[in-house]
C-alpha cells in the first residue's frame, strides 16, 4: 500500500499543483479510474480492514486529502455540498446511486437550504466523478461498497450546513 499510495499522492500533487482548477481535478479523476482498473491497487488501498472513513493521506502543501471508505451494508447520505471544497468520488467495489441537486434557497446555520433533484445515475467500479465547489449530491448505497475519495481540503475541519430536498 505504501508505494501505491505515495505514487498516487505525488501524482495528485503534481497535477493539482500545476492546475488546481477543474481541469486538474478531471485529470485526477482519470488517474483514479486507471488506478482502480487494477484489482491489486484496490486491495492495497482499500483492504478489508478499511473503515467507513479512513484518511490515507493529507497533502502538507496543497491541503487535499485522499480517503478510503468501506461500507459493509446499505449506506445513504442526505443532500450535501462539500462546503468551500471540491471532491472526487471513485467507486472501487459495488455501486453507488448518486442524485445531483440544484440549489433553490441557500442554507444558513439556522435554516437548512432547499434543493431539488436534477438527475440520478450510477457510479460503477472504476468510475470517478468530480463534484466542484457548491455542487450538491446525495449517495445511496443498497449493498456493500467501497470507494476512494479525494477532497480539496480536510472536510472534517469544515462546518457543514444542512439541505432538504423538496
Ligand atoms: Fe459528498
Tab-separated table of C-alpha atoms and ligand atoms in Angstrom:
chain	number	residue	atom	x	y	z
A	1	UNK	CA	0.000	0.000	0.000
A	2	UNK	CA	2.727	2.463	0.917
A	3	UNK	CA	4.249	2.618	-2.554
A	4	UNK	CA	0.920	2.747	-4.377
A	5	UNK	CA	-0.359	5.438	-2.048
A	6	UNK	CA	2.792	7.533	-2.218
A	7	UNK	CA	2.788	7.283	-6.022
A	8	UNK	CA	-0.858	8.378	-6.109
A	9	UNK	CA	-0.224	11.239	-3.691
A	10	UNK	CA	2.741	12.531	-5.643
A	11	UNK	CA	0.886	12.328	-8.979
A	12	UNK	CA	-2.092	14.197	-7.470
A	13	UNK	CA	0.264	16.775	-6.043
A	14	UNK	CA	1.948	17.285	-9.436
A	15	UNK	CA	-1.378	17.565	-11.289
A	16	UNK	CA	-3.131	19.825	-8.776
A	17	UNK	CA	-0.024	21.916	-8.142
A	18	UNK	CA	0.196	22.731	-11.857
A	19	UNK	CA	-3.561	23.035	-12.353
A	20	UNK	CA	-5.661	23.426	-9.192
A	21	UNK	CA	-8.919	24.140	-11.083
A	22	UNK	CA	-11.495	21.872	-12.738
A	23	UNK	CA	-9.066	20.716	-15.447
A	24	UNK	CA	-6.620	19.357	-12.872
A	25	UNK	CA	-9.442	17.688	-10.948
A	26	UNK	CA	-10.664	15.995	-14.126
A	27	UNK	CA	-7.157	14.652	-14.679
A	28	UNK	CA	-7.049	13.334	-11.110
A	29	UNK	CA	-10.412	11.621	-11.723
A	30	UNK	CA	-8.926	9.932	-14.829
A	31	UNK	CA	-5.945	8.857	-12.781
A	32	UNK	CA	-8.231	7.280	-10.163
A	33	UNK	CA	-10.205	5.435	-12.860
A	34	UNK	CA	-6.973	3.994	-14.259
A	35	UNK	CA	-5.759	3.026	-10.799
A	36	UNK	CA	-8.985	1.252	-9.861
A	37	UNK	CA	-8.966	-0.777	-13.074
A	38	UNK	CA	-6.324	-2.950	-11.386
A	39	UNK	CA	-7.743	-5.007	-8.535
A	40	UNK	CA	-4.303	-5.210	-6.905
A	41	UNK	CA	-4.454	-1.435	-6.382
A	42	UNK	CA	-7.922	-1.720	-4.852
A	43	UNK	CA	-6.753	-4.436	-2.472
A	44	UNK	CA	-3.763	-2.319	-1.483
A	45	UNK	CA	-5.597	0.969	-0.948
A	46	UNK	CA	-8.888	-0.370	0.449
A	47	UNK	CA	-8.022	-3.570	2.314
A	48	UNK	CA	-10.672	-5.467	4.317
A	49	UNK	CA	-9.654	-3.583	7.468
A	50	UNK	CA	-10.762	-0.240	5.970
A	51	UNK	CA	-13.391	1.600	7.991
A	52	UNK	CA	-16.197	3.894	6.884
A	53	UNK	CA	-13.849	6.873	6.619
A	54	UNK	CA	-10.099	6.423	6.713
A	55	UNK	CA	-7.876	9.349	5.816
A	56	UNK	CA	-4.960	7.814	3.922
A	57	UNK	CA	-3.038	10.983	3.122
A	58	UNK	CA	-3.105	14.725	3.756
A	59	UNK	CA	-1.042	16.863	1.431
A	60	UNK	CA	1.088	19.234	3.513
A	61	UNK	CA	1.316	21.882	0.770
A	62	UNK	CA	-1.929	21.804	-1.203
A	63	UNK	CA	-4.234	20.549	1.569
A	64	UNK	CA	-6.031	17.852	-0.432
A	65	UNK	CA	-6.831	14.561	1.304
A	66	UNK	CA	-7.061	11.004	-0.016
A	67	UNK	CA	-9.670	8.915	1.776
A	68	UNK	CA	-10.777	5.301	1.658
A	69	UNK	CA	-14.343	4.380	2.535
A	70	UNK	CA	-15.778	0.931	3.038
A	71	UNK	CA	-19.431	0.363	3.890
A	72	UNK	CA	-20.326	-3.206	4.817
A	73	UNK	CA	-24.013	-2.679	4.030
A	74	UNK	CA	-26.535	-0.079	2.876
A	75	UNK	CA	-25.437	3.499	3.480
A	76	UNK	CA	-27.079	6.709	2.320
A	77	UNK	CA	-26.397	10.376	2.948
A	78	UNK	CA	-28.777	13.339	2.688
A	79	UNK	CA	-28.174	16.064	0.071
A	80	UNK	CA	-24.964	17.938	0.834
A	81	UNK	CA	-22.245	20.018	-0.697
A	82	UNK	CA	-18.611	19.990	0.386
A	83	UNK	CA	-18.529	23.472	1.830
A	84	UNK	CA	-15.868	25.503	0.123
A	85	UNK	CA	-14.191	22.373	-1.210
A	86	UNK	CA	-14.442	20.101	-4.223
A	87	UNK	CA	-14.461	16.295	-4.023
A	88	UNK	CA	-13.809	13.371	-6.367
A	89	UNK	CA	-15.668	10.089	-5.821
A	90	UNK	CA	-14.085	6.987	-7.334
A	91	UNK	CA	-16.057	3.776	-6.981
A	92	UNK	CA	-13.948	0.711	-6.208
A	93	UNK	CA	-16.424	-2.046	-5.317
A	94	UNK	CA	-20.204	-2.268	-5.513
A	95	UNK	CA	-22.369	0.541	-6.860
A	96	UNK	CA	-23.447	3.943	-5.622
A	97	UNK	CA	-26.643	5.551	-6.860
A	98	UNK	CA	-25.916	9.267	-6.931
A	99	UNK	CA	-28.501	12.041	-7.176
A	100	UNK	CA	-27.457	15.583	-8.068
A	101	UNK	CA	-29.446	18.603	-6.865
A	102	UNK	CA	-29.894	22.247	-7.781
A	103	UNK	CA	-29.981	24.849	-5.059
A	104	UNK	CA	-33.345	26.571	-4.590
A	105	UNK	CA	-32.553	28.529	-1.436
A	106	UNK	CA	-29.238	28.721	0.392
A	107	UNK	CA	-28.536	27.160	3.771
A	108	UNK	CA	-27.607	29.116	6.874
A	109	UNK	CA	-26.513	27.991	10.311
A	110	UNK	CA	-30.150	28.135	11.457
A	111	UNK	CA	-32.127	27.163	8.357
A	112	UNK	CA	-31.489	24.195	6.035
A	113	UNK	CA	-31.127	25.038	2.363
A	114	UNK	CA	-33.741	23.848	-0.123
A	115	UNK	CA	-32.664	21.711	-3.057
A	116	UNK	CA	-34.328	19.922	-5.970
A	117	UNK	CA	-33.112	16.697	-7.600
A	118	UNK	CA	-31.909	17.128	-11.174
A	119	UNK	CA	-30.551	13.699	-12.144
A	120	UNK	CA	-29.761	10.252	-10.770
A	121	UNK	CA	-27.038	7.945	-12.075
A	122	UNK	CA	-24.853	5.046	-11.015
A	123	UNK	CA	-21.197	5.065	-10.056
A	124	UNK	CA	-19.848	1.685	-11.106
A	125	UNK	CA	-16.457	0.217	-10.202
A	126	UNK	CA	-13.700	2.168	-11.918
A	127	UNK	CA	-15.830	5.285	-12.454
A	128	UNK	CA	-14.807	8.599	-10.938
A	129	UNK	CA	-16.849	11.814	-10.755
A	130	UNK	CA	-15.756	15.313	-9.841
A	131	UNK	CA	-18.021	17.486	-7.669
A	132	UNK	CA	-16.957	21.110	-7.802
A	133	UNK	CA	-17.337	23.642	-5.011
A	134	UNK	CA	-21.031	24.055	-4.192
A	135	UNK	CA	-22.200	21.031	-6.204
A	136	UNK	CA	-24.945	19.223	-4.289
A	137	UNK	CA	-25.431	15.469	-4.263
A	138	UNK	CA	-26.711	12.524	-2.223
A	139	UNK	CA	-25.310	8.985	-2.469
A	140	UNK	CA	-27.454	5.897	-1.894
A	141	UNK	CA	-25.837	2.512	-1.428
A	142	UNK	CA	-28.038	-0.553	-1.171
A	143	UNK	CA	-25.274	-3.117	-0.636
A	144	UNK	CA	-21.610	-3.307	0.367
A	145	UNK	CA	-19.458	-0.678	-1.344
A	146	UNK	CA	-16.015	0.786	-1.191
A	147	UNK	CA	-14.581	3.897	-2.740
A	148	UNK	CA	-11.666	6.254	-2.844
A	149	UNK	CA	-12.345	9.940	-2.464
A	150	UNK	CA	-10.150	12.956	-2.813
A	151	UNK	CA	-11.239	16.141	-1.067
A	152	UNK	CA	-9.785	19.538	-1.852
A	153	UNK	CA	-9.415	20.163	1.857
A	154	UNK	CA	-9.890	18.182	5.063
A	155	UNK	CA	-13.683	18.269	5.391
A	156	UNK	CA	-13.627	17.044	8.981
A	157	UNK	CA	-12.499	20.581	9.849
A	158	UNK	CA	-15.197	22.330	7.805
A	159	UNK	CA	-18.582	23.304	9.240
A	160	UNK	CA	-21.329	21.567	7.242
A	161	UNK	CA	-24.736	23.110	6.528
A	162	UNK	CA	-27.916	21.093	6.062
A	163	UNK	CA	-30.078	20.847	2.937
A	164	UNK	CA	-33.580	19.478	2.410
A	165	UNK	CA	-34.887	18.093	-0.853
A	166	UNK	CA	-38.249	19.486	-1.963
B	1	LIG	FE1	-20.367	14.126	-0.959
